[in-house]
Short mmCIF file of C-alpha atoms and ligand atoms in Angstrom, two decimals:
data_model
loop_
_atom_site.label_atom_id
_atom_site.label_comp_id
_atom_site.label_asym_id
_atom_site.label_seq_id
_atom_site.Cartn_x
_atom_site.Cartn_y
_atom_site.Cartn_z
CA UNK A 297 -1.54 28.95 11.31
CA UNK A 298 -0.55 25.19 11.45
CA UNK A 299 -2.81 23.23 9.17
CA UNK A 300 -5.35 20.42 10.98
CA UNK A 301 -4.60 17.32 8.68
CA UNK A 302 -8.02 15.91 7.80
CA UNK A 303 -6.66 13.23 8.75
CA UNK A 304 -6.37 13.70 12.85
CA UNK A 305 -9.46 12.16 13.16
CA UNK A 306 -8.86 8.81 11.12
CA UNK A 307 -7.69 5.34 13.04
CA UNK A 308 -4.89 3.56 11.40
CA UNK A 309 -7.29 0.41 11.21
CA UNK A 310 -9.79 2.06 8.39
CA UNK A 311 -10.08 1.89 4.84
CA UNK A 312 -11.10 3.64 1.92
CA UNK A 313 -12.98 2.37 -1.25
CA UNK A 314 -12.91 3.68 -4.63
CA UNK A 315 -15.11 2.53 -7.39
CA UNK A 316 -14.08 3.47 -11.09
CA UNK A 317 -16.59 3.63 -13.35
CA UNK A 318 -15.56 3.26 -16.70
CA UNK A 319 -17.85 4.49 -19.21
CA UNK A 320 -18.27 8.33 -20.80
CA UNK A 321 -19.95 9.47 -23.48
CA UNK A 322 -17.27 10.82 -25.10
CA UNK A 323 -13.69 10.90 -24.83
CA UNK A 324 -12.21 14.78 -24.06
CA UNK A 325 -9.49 15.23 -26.06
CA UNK A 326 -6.42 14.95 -23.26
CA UNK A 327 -8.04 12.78 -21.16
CA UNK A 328 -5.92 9.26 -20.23
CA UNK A 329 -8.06 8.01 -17.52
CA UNK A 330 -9.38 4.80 -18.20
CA UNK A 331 -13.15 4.88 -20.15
CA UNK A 332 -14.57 3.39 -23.05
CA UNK A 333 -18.05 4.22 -24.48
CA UNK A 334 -21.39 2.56 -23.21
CA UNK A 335 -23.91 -0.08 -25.04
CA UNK A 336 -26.97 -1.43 -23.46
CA UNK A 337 -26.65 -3.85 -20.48
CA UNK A 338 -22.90 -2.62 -20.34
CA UNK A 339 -23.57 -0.40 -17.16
CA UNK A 340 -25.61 -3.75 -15.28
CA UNK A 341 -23.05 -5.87 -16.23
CA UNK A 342 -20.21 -3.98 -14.95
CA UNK A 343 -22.19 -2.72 -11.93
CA UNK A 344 -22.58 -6.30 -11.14
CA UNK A 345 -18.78 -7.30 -11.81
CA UNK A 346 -17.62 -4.60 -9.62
CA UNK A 347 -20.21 -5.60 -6.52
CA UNK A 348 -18.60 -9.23 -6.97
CA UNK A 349 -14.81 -7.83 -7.38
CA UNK A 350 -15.67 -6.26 -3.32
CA UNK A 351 -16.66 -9.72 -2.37
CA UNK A 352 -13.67 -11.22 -4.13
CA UNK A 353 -11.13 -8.54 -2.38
CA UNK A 354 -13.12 -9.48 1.11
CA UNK A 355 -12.81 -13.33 0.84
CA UNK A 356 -8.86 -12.80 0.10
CA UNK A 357 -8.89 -11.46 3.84
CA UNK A 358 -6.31 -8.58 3.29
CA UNK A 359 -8.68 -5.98 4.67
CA UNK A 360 -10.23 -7.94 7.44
CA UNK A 361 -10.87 -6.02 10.61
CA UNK A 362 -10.18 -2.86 8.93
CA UNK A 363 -13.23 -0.35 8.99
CA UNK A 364 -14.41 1.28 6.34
CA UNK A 365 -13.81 5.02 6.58
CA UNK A 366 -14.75 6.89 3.06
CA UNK A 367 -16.16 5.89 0.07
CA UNK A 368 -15.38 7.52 -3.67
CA UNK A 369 -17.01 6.44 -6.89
CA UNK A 370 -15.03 8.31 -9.72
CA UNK A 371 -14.41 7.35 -13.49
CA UNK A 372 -14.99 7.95 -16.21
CA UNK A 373 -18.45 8.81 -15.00
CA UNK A 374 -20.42 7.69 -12.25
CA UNK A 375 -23.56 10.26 -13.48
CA UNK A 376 -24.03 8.00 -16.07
CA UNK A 377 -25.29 5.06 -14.35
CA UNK A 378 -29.13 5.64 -14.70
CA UNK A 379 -31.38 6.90 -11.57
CA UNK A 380 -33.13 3.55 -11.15
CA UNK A 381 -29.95 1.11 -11.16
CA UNK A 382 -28.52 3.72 -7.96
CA UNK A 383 -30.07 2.19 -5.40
CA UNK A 384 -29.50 -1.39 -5.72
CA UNK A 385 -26.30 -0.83 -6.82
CA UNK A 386 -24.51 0.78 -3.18
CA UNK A 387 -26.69 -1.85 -1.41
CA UNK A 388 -24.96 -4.64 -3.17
CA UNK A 389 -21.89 -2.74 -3.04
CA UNK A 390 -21.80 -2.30 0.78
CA UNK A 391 -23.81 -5.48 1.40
CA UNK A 392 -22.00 -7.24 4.74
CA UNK A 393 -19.74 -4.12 4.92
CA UNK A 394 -19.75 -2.00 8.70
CA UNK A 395 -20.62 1.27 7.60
CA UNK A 396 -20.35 2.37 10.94
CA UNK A 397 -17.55 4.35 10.56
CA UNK A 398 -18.48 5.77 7.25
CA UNK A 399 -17.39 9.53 7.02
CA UNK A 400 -17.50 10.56 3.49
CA UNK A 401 -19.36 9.31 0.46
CA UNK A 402 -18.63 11.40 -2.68
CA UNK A 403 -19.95 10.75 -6.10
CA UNK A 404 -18.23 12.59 -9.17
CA UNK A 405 -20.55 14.30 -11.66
CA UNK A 406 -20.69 15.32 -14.82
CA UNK A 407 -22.98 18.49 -15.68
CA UNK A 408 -23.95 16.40 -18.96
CA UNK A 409 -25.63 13.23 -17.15
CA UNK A 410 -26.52 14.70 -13.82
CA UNK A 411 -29.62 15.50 -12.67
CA UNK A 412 -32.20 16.57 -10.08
CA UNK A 413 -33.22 13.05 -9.94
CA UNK A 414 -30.06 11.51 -9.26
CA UNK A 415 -28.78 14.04 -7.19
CA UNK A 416 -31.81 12.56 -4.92
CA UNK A 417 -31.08 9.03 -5.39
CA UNK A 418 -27.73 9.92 -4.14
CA UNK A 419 -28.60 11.39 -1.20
CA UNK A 420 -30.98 8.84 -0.43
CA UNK A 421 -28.10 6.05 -0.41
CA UNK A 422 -25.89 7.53 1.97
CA UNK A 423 -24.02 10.26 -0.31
CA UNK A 424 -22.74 12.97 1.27
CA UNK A 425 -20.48 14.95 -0.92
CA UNK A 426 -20.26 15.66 -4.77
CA UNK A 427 -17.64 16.75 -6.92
CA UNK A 428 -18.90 18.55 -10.37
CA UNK A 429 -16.06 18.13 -13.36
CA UNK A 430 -16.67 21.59 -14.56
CA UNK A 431 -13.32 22.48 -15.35
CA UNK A 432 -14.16 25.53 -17.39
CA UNK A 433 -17.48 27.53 -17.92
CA UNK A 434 -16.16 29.03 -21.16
CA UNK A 435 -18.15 27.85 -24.00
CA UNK A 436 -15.07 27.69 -26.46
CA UNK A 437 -12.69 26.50 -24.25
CA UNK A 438 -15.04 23.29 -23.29
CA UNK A 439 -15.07 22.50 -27.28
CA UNK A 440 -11.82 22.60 -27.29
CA UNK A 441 -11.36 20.13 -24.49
CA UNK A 442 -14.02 18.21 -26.21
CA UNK A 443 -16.02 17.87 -22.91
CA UNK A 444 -19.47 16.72 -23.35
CA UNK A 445 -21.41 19.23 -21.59
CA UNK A 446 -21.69 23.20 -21.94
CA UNK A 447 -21.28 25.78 -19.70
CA UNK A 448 -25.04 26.29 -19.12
CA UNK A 449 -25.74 22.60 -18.05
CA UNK A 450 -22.66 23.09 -16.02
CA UNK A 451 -23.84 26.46 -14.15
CA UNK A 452 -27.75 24.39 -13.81
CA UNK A 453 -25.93 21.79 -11.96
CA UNK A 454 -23.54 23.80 -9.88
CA UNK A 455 -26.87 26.47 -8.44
CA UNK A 456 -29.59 22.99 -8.71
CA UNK A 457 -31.22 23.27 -5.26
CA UNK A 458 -30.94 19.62 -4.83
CA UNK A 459 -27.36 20.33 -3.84
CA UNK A 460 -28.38 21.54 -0.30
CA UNK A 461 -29.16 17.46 -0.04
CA UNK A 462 -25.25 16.79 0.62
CA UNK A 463 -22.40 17.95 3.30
CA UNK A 464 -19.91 19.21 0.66
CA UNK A 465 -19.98 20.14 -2.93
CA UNK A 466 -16.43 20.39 -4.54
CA UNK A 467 -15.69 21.46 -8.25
CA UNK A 468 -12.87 20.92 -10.51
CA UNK A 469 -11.12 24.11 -12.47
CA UNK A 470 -8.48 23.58 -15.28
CA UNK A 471 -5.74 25.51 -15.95
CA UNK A 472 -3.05 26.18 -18.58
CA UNK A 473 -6.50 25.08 -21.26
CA UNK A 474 -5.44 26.37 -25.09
CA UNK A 475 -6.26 29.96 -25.52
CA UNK A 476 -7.35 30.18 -21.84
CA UNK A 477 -7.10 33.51 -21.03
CA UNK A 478 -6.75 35.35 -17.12
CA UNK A 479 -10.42 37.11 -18.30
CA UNK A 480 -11.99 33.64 -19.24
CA UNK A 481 -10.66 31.79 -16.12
CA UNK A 482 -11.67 35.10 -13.70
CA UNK A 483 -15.64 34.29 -15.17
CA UNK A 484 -15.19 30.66 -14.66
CA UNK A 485 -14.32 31.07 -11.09
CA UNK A 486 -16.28 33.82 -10.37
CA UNK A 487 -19.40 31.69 -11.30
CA UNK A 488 -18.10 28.79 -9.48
CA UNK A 489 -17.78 30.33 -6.30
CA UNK A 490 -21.73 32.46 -7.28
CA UNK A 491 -23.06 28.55 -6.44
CA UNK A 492 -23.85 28.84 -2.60
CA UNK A 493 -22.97 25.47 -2.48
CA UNK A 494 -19.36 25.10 -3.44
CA UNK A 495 -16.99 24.62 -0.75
CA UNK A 496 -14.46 22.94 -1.93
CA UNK A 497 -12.24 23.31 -5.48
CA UNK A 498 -9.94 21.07 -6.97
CA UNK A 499 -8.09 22.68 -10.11
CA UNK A 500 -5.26 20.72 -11.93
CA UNK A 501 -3.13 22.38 -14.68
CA UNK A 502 -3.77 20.70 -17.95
CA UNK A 503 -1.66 17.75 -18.35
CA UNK A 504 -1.27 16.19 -21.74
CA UNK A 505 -0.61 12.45 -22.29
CA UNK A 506 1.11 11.18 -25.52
CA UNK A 507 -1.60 8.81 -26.20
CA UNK A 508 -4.56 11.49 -26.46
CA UNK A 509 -5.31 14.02 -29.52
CA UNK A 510 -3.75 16.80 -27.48
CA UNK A 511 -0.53 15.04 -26.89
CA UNK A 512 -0.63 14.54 -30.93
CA UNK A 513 -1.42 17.52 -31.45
CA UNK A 514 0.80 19.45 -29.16
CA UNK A 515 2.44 21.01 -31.44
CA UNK A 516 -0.34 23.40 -32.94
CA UNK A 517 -2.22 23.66 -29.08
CA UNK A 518 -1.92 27.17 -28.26
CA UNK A 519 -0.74 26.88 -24.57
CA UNK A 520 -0.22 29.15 -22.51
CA UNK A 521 3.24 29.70 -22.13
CA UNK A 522 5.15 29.15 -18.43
CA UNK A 523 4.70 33.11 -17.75
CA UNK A 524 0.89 32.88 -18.56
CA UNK A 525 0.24 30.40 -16.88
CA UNK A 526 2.35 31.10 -13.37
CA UNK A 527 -0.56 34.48 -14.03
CA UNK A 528 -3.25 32.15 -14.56
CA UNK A 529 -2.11 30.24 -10.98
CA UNK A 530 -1.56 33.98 -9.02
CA UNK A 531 -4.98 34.63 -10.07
CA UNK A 532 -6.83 31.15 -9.29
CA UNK A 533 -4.79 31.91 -6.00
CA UNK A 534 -5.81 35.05 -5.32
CA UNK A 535 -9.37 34.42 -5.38
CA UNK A 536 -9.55 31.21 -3.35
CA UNK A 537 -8.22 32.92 -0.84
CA UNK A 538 -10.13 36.10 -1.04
CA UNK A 539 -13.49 33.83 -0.90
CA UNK A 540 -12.03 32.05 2.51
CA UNK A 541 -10.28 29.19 0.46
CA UNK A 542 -7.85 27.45 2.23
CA UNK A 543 -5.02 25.65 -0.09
CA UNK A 544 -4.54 22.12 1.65
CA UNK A 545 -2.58 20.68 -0.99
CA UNK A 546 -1.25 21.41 -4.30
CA UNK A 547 -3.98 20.95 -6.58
CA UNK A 548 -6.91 21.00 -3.71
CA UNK A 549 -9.02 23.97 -1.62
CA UNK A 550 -11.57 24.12 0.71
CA UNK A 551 -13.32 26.01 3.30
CA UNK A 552 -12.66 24.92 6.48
CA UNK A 553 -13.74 21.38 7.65
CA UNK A 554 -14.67 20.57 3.98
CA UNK A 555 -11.36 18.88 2.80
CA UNK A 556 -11.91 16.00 1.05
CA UNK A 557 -11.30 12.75 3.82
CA UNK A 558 -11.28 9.84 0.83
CA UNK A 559 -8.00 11.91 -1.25
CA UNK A 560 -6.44 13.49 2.68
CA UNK A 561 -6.23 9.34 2.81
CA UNK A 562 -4.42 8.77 -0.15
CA UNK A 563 -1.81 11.39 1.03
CA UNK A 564 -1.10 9.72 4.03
CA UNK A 565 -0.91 5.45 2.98
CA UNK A 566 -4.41 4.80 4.29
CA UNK A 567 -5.21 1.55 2.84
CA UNK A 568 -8.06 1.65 0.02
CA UNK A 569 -9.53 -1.00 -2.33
CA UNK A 570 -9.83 0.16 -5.83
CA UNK A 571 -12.92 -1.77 -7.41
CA UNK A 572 -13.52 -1.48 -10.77
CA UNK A 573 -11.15 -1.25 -14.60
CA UNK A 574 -7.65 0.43 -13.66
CA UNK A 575 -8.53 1.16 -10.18
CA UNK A 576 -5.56 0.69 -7.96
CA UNK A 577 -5.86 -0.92 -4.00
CA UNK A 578 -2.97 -0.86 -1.35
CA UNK A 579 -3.02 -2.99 1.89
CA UNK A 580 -0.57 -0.69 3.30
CA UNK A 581 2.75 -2.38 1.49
CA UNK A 582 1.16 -4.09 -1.56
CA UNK A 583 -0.05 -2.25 -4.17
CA UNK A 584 -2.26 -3.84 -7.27
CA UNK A 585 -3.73 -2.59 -10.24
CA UNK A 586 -6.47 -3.96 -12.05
CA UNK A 587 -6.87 -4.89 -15.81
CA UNK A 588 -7.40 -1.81 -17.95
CA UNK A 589 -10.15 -3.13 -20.49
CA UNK A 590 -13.82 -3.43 -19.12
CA UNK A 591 -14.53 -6.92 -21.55
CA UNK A 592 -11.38 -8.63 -19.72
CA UNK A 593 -12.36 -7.38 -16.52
CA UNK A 594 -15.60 -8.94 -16.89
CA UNK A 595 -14.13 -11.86 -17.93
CA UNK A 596 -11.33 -11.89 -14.68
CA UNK A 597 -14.66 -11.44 -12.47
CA UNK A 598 -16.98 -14.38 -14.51
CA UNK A 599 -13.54 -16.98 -13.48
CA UNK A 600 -13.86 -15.93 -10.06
CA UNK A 601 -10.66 -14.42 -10.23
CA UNK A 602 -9.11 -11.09 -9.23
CA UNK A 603 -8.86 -8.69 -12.17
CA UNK A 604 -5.07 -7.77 -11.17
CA UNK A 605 -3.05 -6.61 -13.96
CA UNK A 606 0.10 -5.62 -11.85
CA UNK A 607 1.17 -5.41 -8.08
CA UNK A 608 3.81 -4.54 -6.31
CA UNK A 609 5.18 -4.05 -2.62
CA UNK A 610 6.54 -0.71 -1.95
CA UNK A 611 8.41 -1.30 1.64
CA UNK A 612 11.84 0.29 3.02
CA UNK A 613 13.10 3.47 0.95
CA UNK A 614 11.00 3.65 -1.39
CA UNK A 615 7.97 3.43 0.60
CA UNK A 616 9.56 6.44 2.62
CA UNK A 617 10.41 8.24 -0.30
CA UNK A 618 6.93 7.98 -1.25
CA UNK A 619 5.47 9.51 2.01
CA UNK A 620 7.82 12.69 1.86
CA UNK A 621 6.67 13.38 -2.12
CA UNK A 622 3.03 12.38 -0.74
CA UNK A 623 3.29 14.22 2.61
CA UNK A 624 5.04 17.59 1.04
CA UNK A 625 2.32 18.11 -2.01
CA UNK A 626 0.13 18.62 1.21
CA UNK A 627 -0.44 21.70 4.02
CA UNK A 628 0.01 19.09 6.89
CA UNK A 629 3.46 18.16 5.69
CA UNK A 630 5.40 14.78 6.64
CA UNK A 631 6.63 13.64 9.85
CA UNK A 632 10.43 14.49 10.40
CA UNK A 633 11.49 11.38 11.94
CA UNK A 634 10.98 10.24 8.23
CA UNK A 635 12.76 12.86 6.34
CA UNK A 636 15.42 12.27 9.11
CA UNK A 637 15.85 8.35 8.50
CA UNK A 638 15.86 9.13 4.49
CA UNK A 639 18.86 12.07 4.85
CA UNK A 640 20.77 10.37 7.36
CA UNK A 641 19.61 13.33 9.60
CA UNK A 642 21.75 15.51 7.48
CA UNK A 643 19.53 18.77 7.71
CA UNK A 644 21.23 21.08 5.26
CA UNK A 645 18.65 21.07 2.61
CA UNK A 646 15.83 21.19 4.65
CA UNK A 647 17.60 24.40 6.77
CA UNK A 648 17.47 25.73 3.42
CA UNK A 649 13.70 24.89 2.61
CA UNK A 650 13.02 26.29 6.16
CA UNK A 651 15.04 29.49 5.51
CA UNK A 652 13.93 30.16 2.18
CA UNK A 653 10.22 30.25 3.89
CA UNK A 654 9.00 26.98 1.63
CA UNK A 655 9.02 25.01 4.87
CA UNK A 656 7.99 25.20 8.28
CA UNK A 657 8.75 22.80 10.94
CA UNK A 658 6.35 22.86 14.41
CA UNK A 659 8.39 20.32 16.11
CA UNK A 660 7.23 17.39 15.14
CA UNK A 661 6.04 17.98 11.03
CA UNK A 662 7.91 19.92 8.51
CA UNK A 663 5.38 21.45 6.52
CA UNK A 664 5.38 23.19 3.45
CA UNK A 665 4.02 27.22 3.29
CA UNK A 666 1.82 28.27 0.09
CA UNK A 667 5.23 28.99 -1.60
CA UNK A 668 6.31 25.32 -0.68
CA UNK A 669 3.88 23.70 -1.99
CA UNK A 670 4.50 24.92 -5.51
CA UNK A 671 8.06 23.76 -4.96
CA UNK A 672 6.36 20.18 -3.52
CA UNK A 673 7.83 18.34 -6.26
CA UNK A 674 11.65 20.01 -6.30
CA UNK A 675 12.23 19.68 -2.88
CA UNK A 676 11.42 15.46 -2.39
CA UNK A 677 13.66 15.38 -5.23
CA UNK A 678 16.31 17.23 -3.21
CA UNK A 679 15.66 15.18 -0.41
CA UNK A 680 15.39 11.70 -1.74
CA UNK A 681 18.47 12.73 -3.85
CA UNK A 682 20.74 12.82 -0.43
S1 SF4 B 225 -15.47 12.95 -18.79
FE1 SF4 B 225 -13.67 12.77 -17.42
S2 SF4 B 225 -13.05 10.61 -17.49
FE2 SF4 B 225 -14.45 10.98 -19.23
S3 SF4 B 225 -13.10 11.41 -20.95
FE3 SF4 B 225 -13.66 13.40 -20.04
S4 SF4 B 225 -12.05 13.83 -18.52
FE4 SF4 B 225 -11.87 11.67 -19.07
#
């Protein structure tokens, strides 16, 4: 079957936005996303410094005539931002913007500060999808991530009737955990996919930074070893697909028509403003990153300046080089004329991606087969290599 990019239906004059909100509770223990821990009037203040960071990017112009097209408020953790600041918070967000061509809100979760309550609020402002950080539903596994919820609050949240407020409802599964086991990740998926409301399943092998406990700690982590956990992958595999699960890229699943629109867009150069502590924005060729501390943030935002910590402009090779490891991590593949311009039109390693079965090509895409994708990463390397 050739794979529908979720992407047929976007215009190439959209945008998304991401917000990052960076506050948690606690740090898990391999975790190097940007977050730092919350005091009182931290959440207004930064709520507020993000809100005037959109109308900073909008007076610089870059996205002018561009129409907003998806809208994605991760962290750190968005559940944390208390019921009664919601509201007022995505007005002043998305005051002046056109919504009109608005497609997909989604709001991260975690099971330890969600709620009934602001699973309503949500709804009420426009939010249409939610993703639920479960990532395990085994109670010693969590501890050893060090995630702040348990497995309880996590299964409350994932069958909470509010749910049946929103279009899509995605969760996240980790694999490769210490001591994870084939029995412990069959029960967390089996209870995933229980909720009526899950359609969609994001689940990222464990990847350990140097600058976390795990990474300095590596040494004593029991991890599963690369045979254990290729069985821990045939397994999440095999029942995704059993339960209708379609893979649309590497780490990502979803019954039909529930991809995810905001992260298709990533995959594909949409432009997106990233609002917020470390959140990233590209115009199409520029790409900037903001200041990874939430005090000098503030402090970029209180100047009336932009809080950029780097940018760069990604045009020519290695903007194409980008698009083929982008476009072959995902079912709907990347345009040959690209590959063709980066090989010189020398097909001989992409005959023998095509004949090994890891790609197919319809003519016009060459796109990777379930077996491809887990070779995503090999073959651009092969192919930029040429
Ligand atoms: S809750 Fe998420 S963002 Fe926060 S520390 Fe844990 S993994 Fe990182």
């Amino acid at each position: 079957m050739i794979a529908k990019s979720p992407l047929d239906d976007a215009g190439i004059n959209q945008y998304g936005l991401y917000v990052h909100i960076p506050f948690c509770i606690k740090a898990c223990r391999y975790c190097d996303f940007h977050s730092q821990g919350v005091k009182q009037g931290d959440i207004e203040t930064m709520l507020g410094a993000i809100c005037a960071e959109h109308r900073l990017v909008s007076a610089e112009g870059h996205f002018a005539g561009l129409k907003l097209r998806s809208i994605y408020i991760g962290g750190g953790t968005p559940s944390i931002i208390p019921a009664n600041l919601w509201g007022q918070f995505v007005s002043d967000l998305l005051d002046d913007v056109d919504t009109s061509k608005l497609i997909e809100f989604t709001v991260e979760c975690n099971p330890q500060s969600a709620n009934a309550k602001k699973l309503n609020v949500y709804a009420e402002s426009g939010v249409d999808r939610i993703s639920i950080g479960v990532q395990s539903l085994d109670k010693r596994e969590l501890a050893i991530l060090g995630r702040p919820h348990n497995a309880e609050s996590a299964i409350d949240i994932l069958n909470s009737p509010e749910l049946s407020l929103f279009k899509s409802v995605s969760a996240d599964i980790m694999l490769g955990i210490p001591a994870q086991t084939k029995e412990s990740l069959q029960q967390t998926i089996d209870e995933i996919l229980s909720s009526k409301f899950v359609k969609h399943i994001s689940a990222y092998e464990l990847n350990i930074a140097d600058n976390t406990p795990f990474g300095r700690h590596r040494k004593i982590l029991p991890l599963p070893n690369e045979d254990e956990l290729s069985e821990l992958s045939t397994l999440l595999k095999e029942k995704l697909s059993e339960a209708g699960f379609v893979r649309y890229e590497v780490s990502n699943w979803a019954l039909p028509g529930h991809e995810s629109r905001h992260n298709s867009a990533y995959w594909t150069h949409v432009p997106y403003i990233g609002l917020g502590p470390s959140a990233h924005s590209f115009d199409g060729s520029n790409r900037h990153g903001n200041i990874v501390d939430n005090m000098r943030y503030v402090e970029a935002i209180s100047s009336g300046k932009l809080p950029r910590e780097f940018s760069e402009c990604l045009i020519g090779r290695e903007l194409m080089e980008e698009t083929v490891m982008l476009g072959l991590r995902t079912s709907s593949g990347v345009k040959k004329s690209i590959v063709d311009e980066l090989t010189g039109r020398n097909h001989a390693i992409v005959d023998s991606f095509i004949k090994a079965e890891f790609l197919i090509d319809d003519g016009e895409y060459l796109r990777p087969t379930n077996a491809g994708l887990d070779m995503a990463d090999g073959m651009t390397k092969l192919i930029c290599r040429q």
